[in-house]
Amino acid sequence: MGDSLVLEHRAFPLRPAPDPTASFKGTYREQAWLRCGEMAKPDGIAFNPWRHAEHYPNWSLPGLEAAKCAALQGTEAFDRLHLRLYRAFFTESRNIADLSEVVKIAGEANLDAERFLADYRGGAGRDAVVKDYTEAAEEGVRSIPTVIFPETGRALVGLVDLAQYRAAIEEVPR
């Protein structure tokens, strides 16, 4: 598809408020994680099961806000932090609901730390997440991932295989 395919990341907080009961072991989260790991293995992507009995991230807002703040530093900054947050959570079992951990990860992604913290503390990330969430809810989005193809109205929901993505892309008028 080359330059004609544009992927726009939008935030959709599954846990917009802290949930003290959030856990990993023996839950649907563990099963989904294992399934993702099996699907990603051929591509060399590691989904390591959460290795801590405690400290499972109890909400998704801090990481989502951080990504939005990184985007204010440009697409490359967003891409670096987005990938780094995923690796930290899914591979390294780091708590991306903890702001101090998110700040460390932002540093690892070589963001402008001063600007990042100012944007985060100023609410720029939260405002952007709320906007994305509101728009998604109006479109009927209820889960992640949901990939919408505006040109056709088709939506792919959940963990779908690559063939379905290719088919959806081919349906888009050129």
mmCIF file of C-alpha atoms in Angstrom, residues 54-140:
data_model
loop_
_atom_site.group_PDB
_atom_site.id
_atom_site.type_symbol
_atom_site.label_atom_id
_atom_site.label_comp_id
_atom_site.label_asym_id
_atom_site.label_seq_id
_atom_site.Cartn_x
_atom_site.Cartn_y
_atom_site.Cartn_z
ATOM 1 C CA GLU A 54 1.104 -7.749 42.567
ATOM 2 C CA HIS A 55 1.386 -4.463 40.709
ATOM 3 C CA TYR A 56 -0.652 -5.457 37.669
ATOM 4 C CA PRO A 57 -1.621 -2.112 36.074
ATOM 5 C CA ASN A 58 -5.031 -1.231 37.477
ATOM 6 C CA TRP A 59 -5.932 1.325 34.818
ATOM 7 C CA SER A 60 -4.935 2.324 31.324
ATOM 8 C CA LEU A 61 -5.047 6.110 31.424
ATOM 9 C CA PRO A 62 -1.426 6.923 32.388
ATOM 10 C CA GLY A 63 0.071 5.024 29.437
ATOM 11 C CA LEU A 64 -2.495 6.404 27.000
ATOM 12 C CA GLU A 65 -1.922 9.954 28.233
ATOM 13 C CA ALA A 66 1.826 9.474 27.885
ATOM 14 C CA ALA A 67 1.454 8.404 24.259
ATOM 15 C CA LYS A 68 -0.633 11.486 23.504
ATOM 16 C CA CYS A 69 1.990 13.710 25.141
ATOM 17 C CA ALA A 70 4.700 12.043 23.056
ATOM 18 C CA ALA A 71 2.661 12.746 19.911
ATOM 19 C CA LEU A 72 2.960 16.450 20.715
ATOM 20 C CA GLN A 73 6.704 15.995 20.108
ATOM 21 C CA GLY A 74 6.067 14.514 16.662
ATOM 22 C CA THR A 75 5.202 11.254 14.934
ATOM 23 C CA GLU A 76 8.629 9.721 15.496
ATOM 24 C CA ALA A 77 8.485 10.500 19.222
ATOM 25 C CA PHE A 78 5.020 8.945 19.415
ATOM 26 C CA ASP A 79 6.188 5.837 17.562
ATOM 27 C CA ARG A 80 9.208 5.416 19.856
ATOM 28 C CA LEU A 81 7.169 5.769 23.041
ATOM 29 C CA HIS A 82 4.275 3.674 21.766
ATOM 30 C CA LEU A 83 6.608 0.773 20.977
ATOM 31 C CA ARG A 84 8.512 1.242 24.226
ATOM 32 C CA LEU A 85 5.298 1.220 26.308
ATOM 33 C CA TYR A 86 4.152 -1.984 24.626
ATOM 34 C CA ARG A 87 7.509 -3.649 25.223
ATOM 35 C CA ALA A 88 7.586 -2.465 28.836
ATOM 36 C CA PHE A 89 4.120 -3.858 29.549
ATOM 37 C CA PHE A 90 3.869 -7.002 27.427
ATOM 38 C CA THR A 91 7.487 -8.169 27.504
ATOM 39 C CA GLU A 92 9.067 -6.699 30.633
ATOM 40 C CA SER A 93 6.079 -6.714 33.056
ATOM 41 C CA ARG A 94 6.467 -3.040 33.954
ATOM 42 C CA ASN A 95 3.553 -1.186 35.492
ATOM 43 C CA ILE A 96 2.568 1.459 32.944
ATOM 44 C CA ALA A 97 -0.203 2.658 35.267
ATOM 45 C CA ASP A 98 2.488 4.088 37.547
ATOM 46 C CA LEU A 99 3.484 7.594 36.442
ATOM 47 C CA SER A 100 7.046 7.257 37.753
ATOM 48 C CA GLU A 101 7.479 4.131 35.597
ATOM 49 C CA VAL A 102 5.940 5.879 32.577
ATOM 50 C CA VAL A 103 8.383 8.779 33.021
ATOM 51 C CA LYS A 104 11.312 6.312 33.017
ATOM 52 C CA ILE A 105 9.969 4.712 29.844
ATOM 53 C CA ALA A 106 9.577 8.135 28.212
ATOM 54 C CA GLY A 107 13.249 8.754 28.980
ATOM 55 C CA GLU A 108 14.162 5.423 27.384
ATOM 56 C CA ALA A 109 12.280 6.569 24.278
ATOM 57 C CA ASN A 110 14.469 9.705 24.157
ATOM 58 C CA LEU A 111 11.629 12.176 24.572
ATOM 59 C CA ASP A 112 12.206 15.748 25.656
ATOM 60 C CA ALA A 113 11.631 14.964 29.345
ATOM 61 C CA GLU A 114 10.890 18.526 30.434
ATOM 62 C CA ARG A 115 8.294 19.046 27.714
ATOM 63 C CA PHE A 116 6.814 15.586 28.286
ATOM 64 C CA LEU A 117 6.260 16.245 31.993
ATOM 65 C CA ALA A 118 4.858 19.722 31.358
ATOM 66 C CA ASP A 119 2.388 18.360 28.794
ATOM 67 C CA TYR A 120 1.449 15.424 31.039
ATOM 68 C CA ARG A 121 0.964 17.512 34.169
ATOM 69 C CA GLY A 122 -0.870 20.179 32.167
ATOM 70 C CA GLY A 123 -3.499 17.650 31.071
ATOM 71 C CA ALA A 124 -2.735 17.705 27.329
ATOM 72 C CA GLY A 125 -2.608 13.915 27.192
ATOM 73 C CA ARG A 126 -5.814 13.452 29.161
ATOM 74 C CA ASP A 127 -7.703 15.917 26.969
ATOM 75 C CA ALA A 128 -6.598 14.050 23.830
ATOM 76 C CA VAL A 129 -7.538 10.654 25.314
ATOM 77 C CA VAL A 130 -10.998 11.894 26.333
ATOM 78 C CA LYS A 131 -11.543 13.289 22.828
ATOM 79 C CA ASP A 132 -10.545 9.961 21.226
ATOM 80 C CA TYR A 133 -12.717 7.998 23.637
ATOM 81 C CA THR A 134 -15.760 10.198 23.037
ATOM 82 C CA GLU A 135 -15.431 9.905 19.261
ATOM 83 C CA ALA A 136 -14.936 6.133 19.475
ATOM 84 C CA ALA A 137 -17.978 5.684 21.705
ATOM 85 C CA GLU A 138 -20.049 7.703 19.224
ATOM 86 C CA GLU A 139 -18.854 5.303 16.476
ATOM 87 C CA GLY A 140 -19.953 2.315 18.558
#
